[in-house]
Coordinates of C-alpha atoms in Angstrom, one line a residue:
Chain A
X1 CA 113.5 128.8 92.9
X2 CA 117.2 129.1 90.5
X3 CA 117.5 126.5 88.4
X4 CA 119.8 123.7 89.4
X5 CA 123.2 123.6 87.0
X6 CA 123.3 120.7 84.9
X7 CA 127.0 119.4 86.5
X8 CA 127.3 116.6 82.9
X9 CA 126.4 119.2 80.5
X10 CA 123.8 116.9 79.1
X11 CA 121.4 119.5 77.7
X12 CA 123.9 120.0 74.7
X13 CA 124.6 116.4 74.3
X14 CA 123.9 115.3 70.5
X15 CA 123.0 112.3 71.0
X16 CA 120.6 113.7 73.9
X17 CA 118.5 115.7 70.9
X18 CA 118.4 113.0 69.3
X19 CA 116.4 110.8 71.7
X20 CA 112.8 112.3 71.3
X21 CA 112.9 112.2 67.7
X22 CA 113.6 108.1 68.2
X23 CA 111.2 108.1 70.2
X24 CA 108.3 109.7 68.7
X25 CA 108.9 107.4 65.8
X26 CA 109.3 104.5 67.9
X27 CA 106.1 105.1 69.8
X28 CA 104.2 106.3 66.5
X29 CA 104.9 102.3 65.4
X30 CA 103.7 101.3 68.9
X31 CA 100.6 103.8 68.5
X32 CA 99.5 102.3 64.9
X33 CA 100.0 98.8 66.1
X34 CA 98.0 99.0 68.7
X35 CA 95.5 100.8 67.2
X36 CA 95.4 97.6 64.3
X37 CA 95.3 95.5 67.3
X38 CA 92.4 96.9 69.3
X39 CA 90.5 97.3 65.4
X40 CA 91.2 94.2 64.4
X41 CA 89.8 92.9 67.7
X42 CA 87.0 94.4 67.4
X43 CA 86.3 93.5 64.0
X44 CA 86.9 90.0 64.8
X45 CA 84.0 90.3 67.5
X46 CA 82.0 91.6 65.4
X47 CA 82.2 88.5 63.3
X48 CA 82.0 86.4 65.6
X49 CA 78.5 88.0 67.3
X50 CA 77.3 88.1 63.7
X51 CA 78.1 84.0 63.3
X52 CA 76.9 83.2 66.4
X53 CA 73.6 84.9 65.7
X54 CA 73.6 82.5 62.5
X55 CA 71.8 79.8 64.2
X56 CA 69.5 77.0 61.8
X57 CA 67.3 74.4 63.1
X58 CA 66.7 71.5 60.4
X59 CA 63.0 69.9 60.4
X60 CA 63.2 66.4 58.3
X61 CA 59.3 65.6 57.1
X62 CA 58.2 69.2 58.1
X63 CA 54.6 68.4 56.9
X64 CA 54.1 65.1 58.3
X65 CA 51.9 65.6 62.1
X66 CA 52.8 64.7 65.2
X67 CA 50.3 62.6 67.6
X68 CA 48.9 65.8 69.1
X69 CA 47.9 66.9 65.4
X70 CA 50.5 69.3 64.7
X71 CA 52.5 69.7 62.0
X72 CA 56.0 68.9 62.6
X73 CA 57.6 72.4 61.3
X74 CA 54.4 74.2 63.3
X75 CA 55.4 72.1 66.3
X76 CA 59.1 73.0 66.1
X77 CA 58.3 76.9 65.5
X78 CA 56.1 76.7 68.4
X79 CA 58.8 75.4 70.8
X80 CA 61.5 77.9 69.9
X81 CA 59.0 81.0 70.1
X82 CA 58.1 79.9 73.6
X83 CA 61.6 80.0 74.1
X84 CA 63.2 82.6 76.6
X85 CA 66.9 82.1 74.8
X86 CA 65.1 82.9 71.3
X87 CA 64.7 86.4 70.2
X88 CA 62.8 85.5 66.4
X89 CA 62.2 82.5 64.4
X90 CA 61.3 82.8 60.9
X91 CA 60.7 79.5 59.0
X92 CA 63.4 80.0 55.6
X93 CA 61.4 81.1 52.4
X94 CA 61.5 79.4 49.9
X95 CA 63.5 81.3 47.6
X96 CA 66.4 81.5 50.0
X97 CA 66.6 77.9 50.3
X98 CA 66.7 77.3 46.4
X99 CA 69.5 80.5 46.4
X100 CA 71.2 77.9 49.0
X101 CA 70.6 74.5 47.0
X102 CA 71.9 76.2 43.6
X103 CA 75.7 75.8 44.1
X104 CA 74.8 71.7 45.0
X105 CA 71.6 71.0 42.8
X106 CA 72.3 73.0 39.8
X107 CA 69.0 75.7 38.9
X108 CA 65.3 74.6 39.4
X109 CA 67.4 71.8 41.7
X110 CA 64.4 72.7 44.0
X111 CA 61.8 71.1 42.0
X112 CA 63.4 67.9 42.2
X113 CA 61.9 65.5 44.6
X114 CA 64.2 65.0 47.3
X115 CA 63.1 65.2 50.5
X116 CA 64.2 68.3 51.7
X117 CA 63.8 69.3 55.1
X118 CA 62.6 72.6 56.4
X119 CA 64.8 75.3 57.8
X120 CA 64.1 77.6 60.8
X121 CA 66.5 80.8 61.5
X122 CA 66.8 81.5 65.1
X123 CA 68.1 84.8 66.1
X124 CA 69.2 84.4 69.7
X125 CA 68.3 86.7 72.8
X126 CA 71.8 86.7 74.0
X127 CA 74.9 86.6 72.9
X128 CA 77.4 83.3 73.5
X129 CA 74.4 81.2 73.8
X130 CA 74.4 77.5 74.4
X131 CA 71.8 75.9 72.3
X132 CA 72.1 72.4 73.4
X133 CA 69.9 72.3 75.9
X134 CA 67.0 73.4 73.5
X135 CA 68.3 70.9 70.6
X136 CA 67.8 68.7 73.2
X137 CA 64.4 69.8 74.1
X138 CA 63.4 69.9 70.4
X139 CA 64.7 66.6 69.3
X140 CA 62.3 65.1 71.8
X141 CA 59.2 67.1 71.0
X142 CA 60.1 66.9 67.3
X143 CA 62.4 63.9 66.4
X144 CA 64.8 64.2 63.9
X145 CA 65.2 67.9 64.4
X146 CA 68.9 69.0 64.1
X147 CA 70.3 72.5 65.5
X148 CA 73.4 74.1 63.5
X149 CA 75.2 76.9 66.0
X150 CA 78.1 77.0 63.1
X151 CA 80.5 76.4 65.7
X152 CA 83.3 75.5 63.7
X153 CA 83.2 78.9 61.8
X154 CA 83.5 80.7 65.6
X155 CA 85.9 79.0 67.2
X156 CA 88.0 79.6 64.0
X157 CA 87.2 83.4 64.5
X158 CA 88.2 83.2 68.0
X159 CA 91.5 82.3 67.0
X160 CA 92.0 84.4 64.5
X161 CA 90.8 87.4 67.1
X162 CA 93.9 85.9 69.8
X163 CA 96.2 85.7 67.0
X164 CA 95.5 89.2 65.7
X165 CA 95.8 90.6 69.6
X166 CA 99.1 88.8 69.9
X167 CA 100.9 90.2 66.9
X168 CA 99.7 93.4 67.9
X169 CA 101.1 92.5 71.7
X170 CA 104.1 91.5 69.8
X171 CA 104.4 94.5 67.5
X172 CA 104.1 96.6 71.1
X173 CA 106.7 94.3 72.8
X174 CA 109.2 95.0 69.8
X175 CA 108.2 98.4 69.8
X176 CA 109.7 98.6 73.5
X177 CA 112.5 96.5 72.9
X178 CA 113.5 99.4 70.0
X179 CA 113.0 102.0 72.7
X180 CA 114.7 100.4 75.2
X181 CA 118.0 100.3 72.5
X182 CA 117.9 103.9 71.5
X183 CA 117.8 104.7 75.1
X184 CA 120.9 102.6 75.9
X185 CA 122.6 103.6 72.6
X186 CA 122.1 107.5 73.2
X187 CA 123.0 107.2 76.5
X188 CA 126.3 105.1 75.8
X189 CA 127.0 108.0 73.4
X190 CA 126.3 111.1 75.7
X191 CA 128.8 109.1 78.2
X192 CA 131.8 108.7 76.1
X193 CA 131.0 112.5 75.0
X194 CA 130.7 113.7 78.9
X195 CA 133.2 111.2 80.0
X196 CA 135.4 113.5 81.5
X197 CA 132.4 115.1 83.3
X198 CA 130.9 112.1 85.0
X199 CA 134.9 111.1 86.4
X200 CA 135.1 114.2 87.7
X201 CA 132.2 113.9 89.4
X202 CA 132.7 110.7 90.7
X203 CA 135.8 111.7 92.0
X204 CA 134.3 114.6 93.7
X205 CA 132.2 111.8 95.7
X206 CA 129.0 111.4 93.5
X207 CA 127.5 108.3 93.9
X208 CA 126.7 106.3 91.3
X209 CA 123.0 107.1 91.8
X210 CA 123.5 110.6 92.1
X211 CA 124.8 110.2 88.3
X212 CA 122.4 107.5 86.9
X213 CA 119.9 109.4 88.1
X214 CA 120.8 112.3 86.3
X215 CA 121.2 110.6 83.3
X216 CA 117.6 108.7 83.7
X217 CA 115.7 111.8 84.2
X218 CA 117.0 113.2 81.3
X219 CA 116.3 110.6 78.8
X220 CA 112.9 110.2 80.8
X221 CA 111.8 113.8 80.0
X222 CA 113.8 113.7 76.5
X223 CA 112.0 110.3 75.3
X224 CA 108.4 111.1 77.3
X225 CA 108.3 114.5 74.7
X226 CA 108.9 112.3 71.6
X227 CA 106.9 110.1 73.0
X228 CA 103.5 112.4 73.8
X229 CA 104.2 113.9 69.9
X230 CA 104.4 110.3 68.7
X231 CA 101.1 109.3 70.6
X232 CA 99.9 112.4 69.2
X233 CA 100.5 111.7 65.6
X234 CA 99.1 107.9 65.9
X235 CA 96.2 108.8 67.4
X236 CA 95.3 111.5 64.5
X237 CA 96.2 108.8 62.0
X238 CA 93.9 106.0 63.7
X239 CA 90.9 108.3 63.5
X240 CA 91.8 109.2 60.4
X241 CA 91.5 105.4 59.7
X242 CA 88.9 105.2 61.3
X243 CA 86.4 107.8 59.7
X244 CA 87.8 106.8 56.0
X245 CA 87.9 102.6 56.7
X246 CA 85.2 102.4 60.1
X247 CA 83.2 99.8 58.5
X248 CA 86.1 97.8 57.3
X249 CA 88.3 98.4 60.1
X250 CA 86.5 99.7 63.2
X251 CA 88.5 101.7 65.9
X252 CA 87.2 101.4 69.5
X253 CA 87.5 105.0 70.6
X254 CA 87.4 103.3 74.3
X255 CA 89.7 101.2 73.7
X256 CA 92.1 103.6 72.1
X257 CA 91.3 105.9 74.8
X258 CA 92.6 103.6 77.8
X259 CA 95.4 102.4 75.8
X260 CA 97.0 105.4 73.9
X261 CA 97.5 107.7 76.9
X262 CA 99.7 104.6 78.6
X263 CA 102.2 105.0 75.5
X264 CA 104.2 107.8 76.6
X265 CA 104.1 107.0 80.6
X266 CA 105.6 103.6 80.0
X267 CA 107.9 105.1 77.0
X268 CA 108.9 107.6 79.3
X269 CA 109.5 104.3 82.4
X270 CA 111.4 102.6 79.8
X271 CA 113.7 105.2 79.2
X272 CA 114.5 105.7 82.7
X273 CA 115.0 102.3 83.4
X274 CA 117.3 101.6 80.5
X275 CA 119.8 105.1 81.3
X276 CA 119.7 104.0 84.8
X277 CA 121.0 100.7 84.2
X278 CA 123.5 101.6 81.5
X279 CA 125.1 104.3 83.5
X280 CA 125.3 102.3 86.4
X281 CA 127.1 99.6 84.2
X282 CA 129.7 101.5 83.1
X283 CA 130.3 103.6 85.9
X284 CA 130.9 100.1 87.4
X285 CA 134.7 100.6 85.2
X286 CA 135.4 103.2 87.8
X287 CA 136.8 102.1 91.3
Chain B
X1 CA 145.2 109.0 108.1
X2 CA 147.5 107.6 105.3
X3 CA 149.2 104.0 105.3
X4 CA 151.1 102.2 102.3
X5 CA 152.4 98.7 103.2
X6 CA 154.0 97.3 100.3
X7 CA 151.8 98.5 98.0
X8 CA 152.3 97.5 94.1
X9 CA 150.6 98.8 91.1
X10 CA 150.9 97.4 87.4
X11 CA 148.0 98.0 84.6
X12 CA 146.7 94.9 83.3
X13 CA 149.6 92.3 82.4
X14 CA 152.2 95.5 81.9
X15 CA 155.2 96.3 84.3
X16 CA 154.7 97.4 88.0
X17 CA 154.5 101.4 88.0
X18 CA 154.9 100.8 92.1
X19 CA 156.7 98.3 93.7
X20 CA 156.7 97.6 97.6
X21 CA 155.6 101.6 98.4
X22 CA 155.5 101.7 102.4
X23 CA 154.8 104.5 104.2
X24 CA 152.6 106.4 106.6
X25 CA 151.6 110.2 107.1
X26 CA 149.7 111.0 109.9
X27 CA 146.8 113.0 110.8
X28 CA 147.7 116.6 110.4
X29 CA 151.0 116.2 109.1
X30 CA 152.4 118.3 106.0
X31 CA 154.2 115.9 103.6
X32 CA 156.3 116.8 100.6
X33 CA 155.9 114.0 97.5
X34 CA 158.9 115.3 95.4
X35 CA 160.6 113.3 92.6
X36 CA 161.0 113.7 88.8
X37 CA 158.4 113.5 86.1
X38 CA 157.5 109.8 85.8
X39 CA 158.5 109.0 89.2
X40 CA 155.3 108.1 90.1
X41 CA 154.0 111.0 91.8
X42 CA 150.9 111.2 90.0
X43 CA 149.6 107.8 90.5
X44 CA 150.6 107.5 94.0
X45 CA 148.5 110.4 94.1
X46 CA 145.6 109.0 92.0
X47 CA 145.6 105.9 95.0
X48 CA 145.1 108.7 97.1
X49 CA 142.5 110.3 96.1
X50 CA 140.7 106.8 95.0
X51 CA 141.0 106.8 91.4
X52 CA 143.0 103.9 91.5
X53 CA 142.8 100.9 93.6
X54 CA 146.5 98.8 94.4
X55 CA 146.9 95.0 93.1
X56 CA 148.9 94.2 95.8
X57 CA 149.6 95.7 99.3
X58 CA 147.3 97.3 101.7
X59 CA 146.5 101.1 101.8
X60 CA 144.4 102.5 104.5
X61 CA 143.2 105.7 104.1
X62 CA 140.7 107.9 106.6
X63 CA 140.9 104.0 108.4
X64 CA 139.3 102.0 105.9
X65 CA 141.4 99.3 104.4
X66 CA 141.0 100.6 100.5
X67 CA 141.2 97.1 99.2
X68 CA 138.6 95.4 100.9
X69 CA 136.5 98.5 101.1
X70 CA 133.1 98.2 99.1
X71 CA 132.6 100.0 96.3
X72 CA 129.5 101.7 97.8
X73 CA 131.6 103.3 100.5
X74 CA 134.4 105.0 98.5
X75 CA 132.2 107.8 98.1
X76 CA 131.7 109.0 101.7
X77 CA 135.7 108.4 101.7
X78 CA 135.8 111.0 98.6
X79 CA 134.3 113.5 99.8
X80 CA 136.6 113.7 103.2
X81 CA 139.6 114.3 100.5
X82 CA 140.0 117.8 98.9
X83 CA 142.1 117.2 95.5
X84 CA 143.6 119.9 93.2
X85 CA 144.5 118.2 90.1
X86 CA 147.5 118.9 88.0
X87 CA 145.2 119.9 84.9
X88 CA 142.4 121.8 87.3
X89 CA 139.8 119.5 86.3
X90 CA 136.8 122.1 86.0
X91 CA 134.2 121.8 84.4
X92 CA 133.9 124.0 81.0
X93 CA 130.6 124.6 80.9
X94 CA 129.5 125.3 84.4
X95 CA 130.2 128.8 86.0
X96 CA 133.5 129.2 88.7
X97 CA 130.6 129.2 91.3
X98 CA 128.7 126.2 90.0
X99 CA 132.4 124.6 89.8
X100 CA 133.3 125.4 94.0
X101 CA 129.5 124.5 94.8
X102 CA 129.7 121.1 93.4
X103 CA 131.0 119.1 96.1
X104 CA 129.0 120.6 98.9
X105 CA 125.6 120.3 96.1
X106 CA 127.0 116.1 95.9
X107 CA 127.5 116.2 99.6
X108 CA 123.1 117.9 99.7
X109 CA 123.9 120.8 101.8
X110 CA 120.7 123.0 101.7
X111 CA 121.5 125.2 98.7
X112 CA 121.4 128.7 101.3
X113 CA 124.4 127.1 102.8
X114 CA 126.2 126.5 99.2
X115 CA 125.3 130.4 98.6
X116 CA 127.1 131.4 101.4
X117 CA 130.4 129.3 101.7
X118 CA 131.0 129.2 98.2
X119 CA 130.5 133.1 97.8
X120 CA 133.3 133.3 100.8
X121 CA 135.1 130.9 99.5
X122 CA 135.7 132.4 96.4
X123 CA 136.2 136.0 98.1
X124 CA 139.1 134.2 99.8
X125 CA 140.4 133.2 96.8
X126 CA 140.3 136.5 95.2
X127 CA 137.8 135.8 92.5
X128 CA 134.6 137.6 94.0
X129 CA 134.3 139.4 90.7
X130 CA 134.4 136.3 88.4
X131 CA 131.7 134.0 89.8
X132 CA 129.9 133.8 86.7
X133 CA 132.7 133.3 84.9
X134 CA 133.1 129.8 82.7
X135 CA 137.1 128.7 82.9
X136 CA 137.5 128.6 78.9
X137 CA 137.1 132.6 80.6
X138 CA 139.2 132.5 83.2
X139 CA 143.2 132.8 83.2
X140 CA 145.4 129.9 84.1
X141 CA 146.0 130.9 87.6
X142 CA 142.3 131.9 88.0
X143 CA 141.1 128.3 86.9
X144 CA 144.0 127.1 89.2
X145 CA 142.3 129.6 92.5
X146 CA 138.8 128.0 91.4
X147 CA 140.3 124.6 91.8
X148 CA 141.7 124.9 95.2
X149 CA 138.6 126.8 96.2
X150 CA 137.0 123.3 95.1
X151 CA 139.0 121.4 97.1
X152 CA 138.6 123.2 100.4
X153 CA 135.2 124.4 100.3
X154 CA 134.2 121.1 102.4
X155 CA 137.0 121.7 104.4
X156 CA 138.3 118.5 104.0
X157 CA 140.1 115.8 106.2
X158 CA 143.2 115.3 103.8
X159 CA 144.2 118.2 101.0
X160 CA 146.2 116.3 97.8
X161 CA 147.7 118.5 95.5
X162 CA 149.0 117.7 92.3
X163 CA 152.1 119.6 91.0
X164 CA 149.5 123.1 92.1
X165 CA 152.4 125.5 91.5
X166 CA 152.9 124.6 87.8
X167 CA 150.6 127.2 86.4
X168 CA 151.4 129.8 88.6
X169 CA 154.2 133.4 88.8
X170 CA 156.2 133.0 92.0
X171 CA 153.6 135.7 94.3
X172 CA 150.9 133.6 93.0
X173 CA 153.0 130.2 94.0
X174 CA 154.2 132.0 97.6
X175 CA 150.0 132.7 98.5
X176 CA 149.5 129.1 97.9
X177 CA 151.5 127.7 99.3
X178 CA 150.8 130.1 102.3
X179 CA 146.7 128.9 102.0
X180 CA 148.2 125.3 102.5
X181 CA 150.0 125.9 105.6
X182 CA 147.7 127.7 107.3
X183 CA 145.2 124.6 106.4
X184 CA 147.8 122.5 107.6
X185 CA 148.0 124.6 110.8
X186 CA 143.6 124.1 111.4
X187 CA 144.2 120.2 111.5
X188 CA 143.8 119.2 107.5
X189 CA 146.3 117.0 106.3
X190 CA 148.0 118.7 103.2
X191 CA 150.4 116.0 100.6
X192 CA 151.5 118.1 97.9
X193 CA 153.2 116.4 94.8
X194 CA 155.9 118.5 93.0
X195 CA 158.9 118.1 91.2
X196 CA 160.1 122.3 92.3
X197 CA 162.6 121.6 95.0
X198 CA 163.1 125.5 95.5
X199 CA 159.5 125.1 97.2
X200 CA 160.8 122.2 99.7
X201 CA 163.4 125.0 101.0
X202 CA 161.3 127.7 101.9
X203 CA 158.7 125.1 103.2
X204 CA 160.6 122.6 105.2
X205 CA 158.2 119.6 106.0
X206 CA 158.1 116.0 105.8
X207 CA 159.8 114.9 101.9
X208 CA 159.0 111.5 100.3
X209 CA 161.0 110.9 97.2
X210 CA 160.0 108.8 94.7
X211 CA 161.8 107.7 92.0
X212 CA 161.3 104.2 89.8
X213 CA 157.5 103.6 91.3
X214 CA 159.5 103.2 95.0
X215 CA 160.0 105.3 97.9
X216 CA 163.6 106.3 97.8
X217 CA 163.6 109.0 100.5
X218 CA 161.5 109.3 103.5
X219 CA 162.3 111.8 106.0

């Protein structure tokens, strides 16, 4: 089928070539921040599995028996390994616990006599798990008995996960906002260059989305191929990231795989959007 | 088909360029717009052919009142009117085909009907050979053949020409003028604006004179 004749003449528009160079760098910023996001995410995650794993179960007297003859530390071991929620418990050597005490107690603190209770590590079977019901459960077999989830130091890693994923959000959203400028500015500037064009054609009969619409697929195609070379180069930069910095700053191939692909697409929406509604404005000035 | 009553124009907060324009043409007519340069040919013209819109009055054109018209339907109204403007208006960087096929292409005729009535159309006009021409390519009076071909190639309800002698030799001029007539004389309404009064005597037709932005002469 011939080729349709490009009526504008916006093919050799300057500030039509411009527009994929914008955009690539626009959407490389949009690529990397995203990329930062979804990493930053995940390390946050990882954090947070690794604290709430941290789980310590405090035995006051852990020596002294129970009615039934038990040892209270024995007692307490007992319950948690009969526990469905409880992957391991290992009663804390020790040598870790003086390690612990130094910073308070000064060294050979542990040889004073204080009354030092014992200390149980609980590794949990699942992740988010509520350990109140079983500091419940404890505290009446073993009295006393105290659970630390280290809740504090989660819910602070929480936030800093949502305010991490916001300011790459943000960083996306100003991304766009960029995009959705150049757009408007090159198409303002390919209108006052064609400006003789588009009157003639609207004098002809075009309609106004007739013209828009040539306008907006252009600067679709223009900014979608800046866009896809943009993508391109963020994504070869974030694995590049992530094979030098993985353990510091982990990239979620999946992630990156569901969310990098959507960069041009909506890059490419954006820029039809935006030509369509500044043509339309200022072929509004014409009767 | 055409009908000024008391129509006034004036840009912005600057003197009327029309005052209290009245009159009518009718469907099918030939009608003369004569006057000297600065009469206010050209932008009684430009009401015409909807580039301009009056402040006060009423025009109906093609029966719709232009001032309360929506802007949505002036272009169906457009592309009923055939215009050859007074500088050609082509497009430089689109062939003299591309240029005669644009207003059927606006108007989405299947492109194997553009092939064919623009490729007549331009046979007509005496340019079969320079269809791939640009205009920066073309002579004056060739640019000035591609422009009327533009203007009739929908065959159009109402022809407006602006000044369309001024670029051409008198044989040039005389097949013109011819061309109108004998779309005149198949039921299209043809104004032509000019300020050549020799063409008024070997055409007789309807004359409107303007001179000062008002109608001084109607007859």
């Amino acid at each position: 089928m011939a080729r349709r004749p490009d009526p504008i003449g916006l093919g050799a528009a300057m500030a039509d070539r411009l527009l994929p160079t914008l955009a690539a760098a626009v959407t490389l910023l949009a690529a990397l921040a995203l990329g930062v996001a979804v990493a930053a995410s995940a390390l946050a995650e990882r954090w947070r599995n690794a604290a709430s794993e941290a789980i310590t179960v405090q035995v006051p007297d852990p020596a002294k028996a129970l009615p039934d003859g038990r040892a209270r530390i024995d007692a307490a071991l007992a319950l948690l390994r009969d526990s469905a929620d409880v992957a391991e418990a290992t009663p804390m050597q020790d040598g870790r616990m003086a390690e612990l005490l130094r910073p308070w107690l000064g060294p050979g603190g542990e040889q004073l006599a204080l009354p030092l209770p014992a200390v149980i590590e609980v590794a949990p079977a699942v992740s988010d798990w509520d350990s109140s019901a079983l500091a419940a459960r404890l505290g009446e077999v073993v009295p006393g008995t105290t659970v630390e989830t280290q809740g504090r130091l989660v819910t602070r890693l929480r936030t800093l996960a949502r305010s991490v994923q916001a300011l790459g959000i943000v960083a996306v959203l100003i991304a766009t906002g960029i995009a959705a400028c150049v757009v408007a500015l090159a198409t303002r500037a390919t209108l006052a260059a064609r400006r003789d064009a588009v009157e003639i054609l609207h004098l002809l009969g075009a309609e106004d989305r007739q013209i828009a619409s040539r306008f907006a697929r252009r600067a679709a195609l223009r900014v979608a191929a800046g866009a896809l070379l943009g993508t391109v180069i963020g994504a070869s930069v974030l694995m590049a990231l992530g094979a030098v910095a993985g353990p510091v700053l982990p990239m979620d191939p999946g992630r990156l795989a569901a969310g990098l692909p959507l960069l041009p697409l909506a890059t490419a929406a954006i820029g039809w959007i935006t030509a369509q509604s500044a043509v339309r404005r200022w072929l509004r000035h014409l009767p | 088909m055409i009908r000024f009553e008391d129509v006034s124009l004036r840009y912005g907060a600057g003197p009327e360029v029309l005052r209290d324009v009245t009159f009518g043409i009718p469907p099918g007519a030939l009608c003369w717009l004569c006057g000297p340069s600065g009469a206010g040919k050209s932008t009684l013209m430009r009401m015409m052919y909807l580039a301009l819109r009056p402040t006060a009055g009423r025009l109906s054109l093609l029966g719709a009142d232009i001032g309360r018209a929506r802007r949505g339907d002036l272009p169906r109204l457009r592309r009923r009117i055939g215009v050859v403007f007074q500088d050609f208006r082509l497009l430089p960087h689109l062939s003299a085909f591309d240029n005669v096929a644009l207003p059927l292409r606006l108007a989405r005729r299947p492109e194997g009907q553009v092939r064919a009535d623009v490729g007549e159309m331009l046979r007509w006009v005496g340019l079969a050979r320079r269809i791939d021409a640009r205009p920066p390519e073309l002579s004056g009076g060739e640019q000035q053949r591609v422009a009327i071909a533009r203007a009739v190639i929908t065959r159009p309800s109402l022809l407006l020409a602006d000044e369309p002698t001024g670029n051409l030799d008198d044989v040039q001029a005389e097949r013109l003028l011819a061309l109108f007539t004998e779309l005149n004389r198949i039921g299209t309404t043809v104004v032509v604006a000019t300020h050549n009064m020799a063409l008024l005597d070997r055409y007789p037709a309807r004359v409107i004179s303007i001179a000062d932005g008002r109608v001084q002469m109607d007859g």
